[in-house]
Amino acid sequence: MRFLKRSLLAVLLFSISFSSLAWWGVNGHRVTGEIADYYLTKKARKAIKEILGEESVAMSSNWADFIKSDSTYDYLYSWHYINSKGGMSHDEFTSKLLADTGTNLYTKTNFVISELKNNKQLSQEKKVLYLRLLIHFIGDLHQPLHAGGRPEDRGGNGIKVLWFNEPTNLHSIWDDRLVEFQKLSYTEFAKNINHVSRQQRLEWQNQPMTEWFYESYQVSQGLYADITQPDQKLGYDYNFKYAETLNKQLLKGGIRLAAVLNEIFG
Ligand code: ADE
Ligand code: ZN
Ligand code: ZN
């Protein structure tokens, strides 16, 4: 009996520590990678293949999460998100973002872009590292709670909710639960949402990255406003309200990732 209790406790602790380390889940990232691949120029696709080999853009998108089990990479933890206070205007948010010199998703995304684009001395090993990170980070920044999360609740990780009566937190709903609820493989998902006019695509791609963050921030403001009580129940109606937002964020993530990769390698 004692053994059973201990085992149960171990499983419980293990799953809690795992759930608080979650990010746009495995498939969310793959969807953005798969969509990005579709819009790559020939030249960019070839240059990327020289770096990643047989690893597709979709599959390389998960590497930055998978390495979290290796403490060598602990320094990358804070590269996946940026937190800020709620209720900021467009100009306030943007100027704060531009002035921030800390270690966060915005500064580090720009760092890896600049290294891949400008550093001619970059080793093959660093090219692989930075490219895998970049593919992952453009996805992360479209997860509203990675770009618009608040420090006091660690981007919604501290906001307990019930997802179809199962205890979880708001961050996790947006990392994986909503994506999983659609019950699509990443290729089915990408195929189903990858519909956009050329004009719309160019518009999304040509906005500065600060706007990409601001959009995510705006979405996150609404997500925070929705939660009005502890252990709030989320289910079918939440999915109905947000499925379109989810699809749009994933689509924008893929389309903009292609723009960044084409700009670097095209
Ligand atoms: N830890 C602290 N803030 C976070 C956020 N916004 N997203 C993911 N992990 C976090
Ligand atoms: Zn996350
Ligand atoms: Zn991440």
PDB file of C-alpha atoms and ligand atoms in Angstrom, residues 21-25 29 65 68 80-81 140 143 145-146 155 157 171-172 174-175, ligand 2:
ATOM      1  CA  LEU A  21       6.955  23.161 -18.647  1.00  0.00           C
ATOM      2  CA  ALA A  22       4.641  23.069 -21.619  1.00  0.00           C
ATOM      3  CA  TRP A  23       4.759  25.250 -24.747  1.00  0.00           C
ATOM      4  CA  TRP A  24       2.707  25.519 -28.007  1.00  0.00           C
ATOM      5  CA  GLY A  25       2.376  21.753 -28.071  1.00  0.00           C
ATOM      6  CA  HIS A  29       4.647  24.067 -33.795  1.00  0.00           C
ATOM      7  CA  ASP A  65      11.074  21.995 -26.483  1.00  0.00           C
ATOM      8  CA  LYS A  68      14.326  21.061 -22.069  1.00  0.00           C
ATOM      9  CA  HIS A  80      10.600  31.226 -25.270  1.00  0.00           C
ATOM     10  CA  TYR A  81       8.392  34.033 -23.986  1.00  0.00           C
ATOM     11  CA  ASP A 140       5.875  30.671 -29.926  1.00  0.00           C
ATOM     12  CA  GLN A 143       0.853  31.705 -28.967  1.00  0.00           C
ATOM     13  CA  LEU A 145       0.339  33.766 -23.810  1.00  0.00           C
ATOM     14  CA  HIS A 146       3.969  33.580 -24.918  1.00  0.00           C
ATOM     15  CA  GLY A 155       1.807  33.748 -18.810  1.00  0.00           C
ATOM     16  CA  ASN A 157       0.527  29.044 -16.021  1.00  0.00           C
ATOM     17  CA  HIS A 171      -1.435  28.628 -20.535  1.00  0.00           C
ATOM     18  CA  SER A 172      -1.766  24.948 -21.215  1.00  0.00           C
ATOM     19  CA  TRP A 174      -3.326  27.597 -25.477  1.00  0.00           C
ATOM     20  CA  ASP A 175      -0.173  25.499 -25.727  1.00  0.00           C
TER      21      ASP A 175
HETATM   22 ZN    ZN B   2       3.843  27.590 -23.566  1.00  0.00          ZN
END
